[in-house]
Amino acid sequence: MFDVKTLDRFKTLETPFYFYDLSLLKKTLDLYTAELKKYNYHAHYALKANANDKILEIIKDYGLGADCVSGNEVALALKSGFDPSKIVYAGVGKSDREIITALNGDIFTFNCESIPEIEIINQLSEKMGKKASISLRINPDIDAHTHKYISTGRSQDKFGISHWMFDDVINTINSCSSVTLTGLHFHVGSQITDLNVFEMLSLRINEIVGRFRDKGVRIENINLGGGLGIDYKSPDENPIPDFSSYFSIIDKKLHREPYQQIHFEPGRAIVAQCGSLITRVLYVKMGKGRKFAILDAGMNDLIRPALYQASHKIDNLTSSGRSMRYDVVGPVCESSDKFASNLMLPETKRGDILAIKSAGAYGQVMAMRYNQRDLAPEYYSE
Ligand SMILES: *Cc1c(COP(=O)(O)O)cnc(C)c1O
């Protein structure tokens, strides 16, 4: 929902563009950080969800750390003023250059995903006269019941280290003098709305931490990753995820020793609902048995529908006509450039302004210039 003043502002601007409601972002962070405090948990914001300067600055000012998945994200987190001792770095394919960036930055920990990676981090850190703090990203073989392209914790996924490798990994770490094992890391997928998944994950973590304990390895940091989903269907009614239930389930199920710190890596849950992609209708054309509303925003601006069959709520902000069905499509030369099929919208005409909601996460960061299209700019509520 946008107020009249905001809508008037939209009318003066060239479309498409991203619009961010910073007061919603702050409200979300208020609730999130209050929950963290309650349990003395730590959070590292997943930069890949949205890396706009203004958004990073606000999140950093709330005291969150940064979760990075590339050397450039590590560099950006450092440049944006995130505390290096709160920066974590995951990824199955860290290049030597990226590892060196992170070593130079003295980050909190590398979330390591394979034995050869640990060996390379050890070599590079030895050469630089450093001691790298590493954590093991574990593949806990849990199905997050989310879209297969955003499931990361099943045994067939490329991410993490599986249980049958634990002995080899421990042997590798024992033979490496320039790395120290400080934690275990788990991230099983994204847009997880079934909180049972986090309960299952907590129980699996207890088991795995116990297994390391039995092998004589003390785990001081447990990182549960991100993945908490948001309500794409009813963003206005449900703008902030149920952080309270999420953390309370984990608090109840996850076993914690006094010497252990618990970490999270939220991305989508923090930034998705504060962003909308604002677009104008270029044409309405008749197809066979359907009407197409053709927008000036396309899959190059917001690729989630084409990439993950994701569905975003779409509002016509300038029509209150009779409801009709539309296929809402973009201008890009791909049939997958489609935001919705058979969607009920108030009668829609050329020039109408539409909002594609819940686009703050994995929206603008994934934008590209396919078809030589311009990148959509961003505007803020403040
Ligand atoms: C993407 C990612 C996250 C954030 O996931 P969300 O679903 O956006 O919360 C956290 N940790 C890692 C390692 C990731 O790759």
mmCIF file of C-alpha atoms and ligand atoms in Angstrom, residues 44-49 67-69 88-91 111 113 137 150 152 159 185-187 189-192 223-229 264-271 361-362, ligand 1:
data_model
loop_
_atom_site.group_PDB
_atom_site.id
_atom_site.type_symbol
_atom_site.label_atom_id
_atom_site.label_comp_id
_atom_site.label_asym_id
_atom_site.label_seq_id
_atom_site.Cartn_x
_atom_site.Cartn_y
_atom_site.Cartn_z
ATOM 1 C CA HIS A 44 25.170 -11.633 9.669
ATOM 2 C CA TYR A 45 23.076 -10.081 6.896
ATOM 3 C CA ALA A 46 23.346 -11.933 3.573
ATOM 4 C CA LEU A 47 24.557 -9.182 1.246
ATOM 5 C CA LYS A 48 23.563 -11.087 -1.842
ATOM 6 C CA ALA A 49 19.865 -10.415 -1.157
ATOM 7 C CA ASP A 67 27.370 -12.848 5.265
ATOM 8 C CA CYS A 68 29.265 -12.851 1.983
ATOM 9 C CA VAL A 69 29.438 -15.321 -0.880
ATOM 10 C CA VAL A 88 31.505 -14.557 7.361
ATOM 11 C CA TYR A 89 32.319 -15.878 3.924
ATOM 12 C CA ALA A 90 30.730 -18.962 2.306
ATOM 13 C CA GLY A 91 30.786 -20.365 -1.226
ATOM 14 C CA ASN A 111 32.593 -21.175 5.884
ATOM 15 C CA GLU A 113 32.715 -26.319 1.767
ATOM 16 C CA ARG A 137 29.638 -25.753 6.086
ATOM 17 C CA ILE A 150 16.886 -22.711 -3.796
ATOM 18 C CA THR A 152 20.890 -26.262 -0.653
ATOM 19 C CA PHE A 159 26.866 -27.260 -1.030
ATOM 20 C CA HIS A 185 27.719 -23.727 9.476
ATOM 21 C CA PHE A 186 24.382 -24.831 8.031
ATOM 22 C CA HIS A 187 22.243 -23.164 5.388
ATOM 23 C CA GLY A 189 17.743 -23.301 1.517
ATOM 24 C CA SER A 190 15.752 -20.166 0.997
ATOM 25 C CA GLN A 191 12.108 -19.050 1.205
ATOM 26 C CA ILE A 192 11.410 -21.692 3.871
ATOM 27 C CA ASN A 223 25.653 -20.924 12.417
ATOM 28 C CA LEU A 224 22.156 -21.839 11.215
ATOM 29 C CA GLY A 225 22.337 -19.784 8.029
ATOM 30 C CA GLY A 226 19.346 -17.939 6.622
ATOM 31 C CA GLY A 227 16.361 -19.110 4.678
ATOM 32 C CA LEU A 228 13.377 -17.834 6.644
ATOM 33 C CA GLY A 229 10.649 -17.168 4.095
ATOM 34 C CA PHE A 264 22.201 -16.554 11.728
ATOM 35 C CA GLU A 265 22.432 -15.235 8.177
ATOM 36 C CA PRO A 266 19.124 -13.621 7.234
ATOM 37 C CA GLY A 267 18.729 -12.169 3.759
ATOM 38 C CA ARG A 268 15.250 -12.229 2.278
ATOM 39 C CA ALA A 269 13.470 -12.001 5.643
ATOM 40 C CA ILE A 270 15.063 -8.594 6.276
ATOM 41 C CA VAL A 271 14.815 -6.859 2.903
ATOM 42 C CA ALA A 361 15.416 -9.402 -2.045
ATOM 43 C CA TYR A 362 17.000 -11.055 -5.086
HETATM 44 C C1 LIG B 1 21.767 -16.858 0.352
HETATM 45 C C2 LIG B 1 22.360 -17.217 1.624
HETATM 46 C C3 LIG B 1 21.796 -16.775 2.817
HETATM 47 C C4 LIG B 1 20.539 -15.939 2.888
HETATM 48 O O1 LIG B 1 19.416 -16.672 2.522
HETATM 49 P P1 LIG B 1 17.955 -16.018 2.674
HETATM 50 O O2 LIG B 1 17.067 -17.102 2.185
HETATM 51 O O3 LIG B 1 17.914 -14.826 1.819
HETATM 52 O O4 LIG B 1 17.762 -15.725 4.117
HETATM 53 C C5 LIG B 1 22.427 -17.110 3.993
HETATM 54 N N1 LIG B 1 23.542 -17.865 3.997
HETATM 55 C C6 LIG B 1 24.108 -18.318 2.868
HETATM 56 C C7 LIG B 1 25.347 -19.112 2.944
HETATM 57 C C8 LIG B 1 23.543 -18.017 1.652
HETATM 58 O O5 LIG B 1 24.110 -18.475 0.531
#
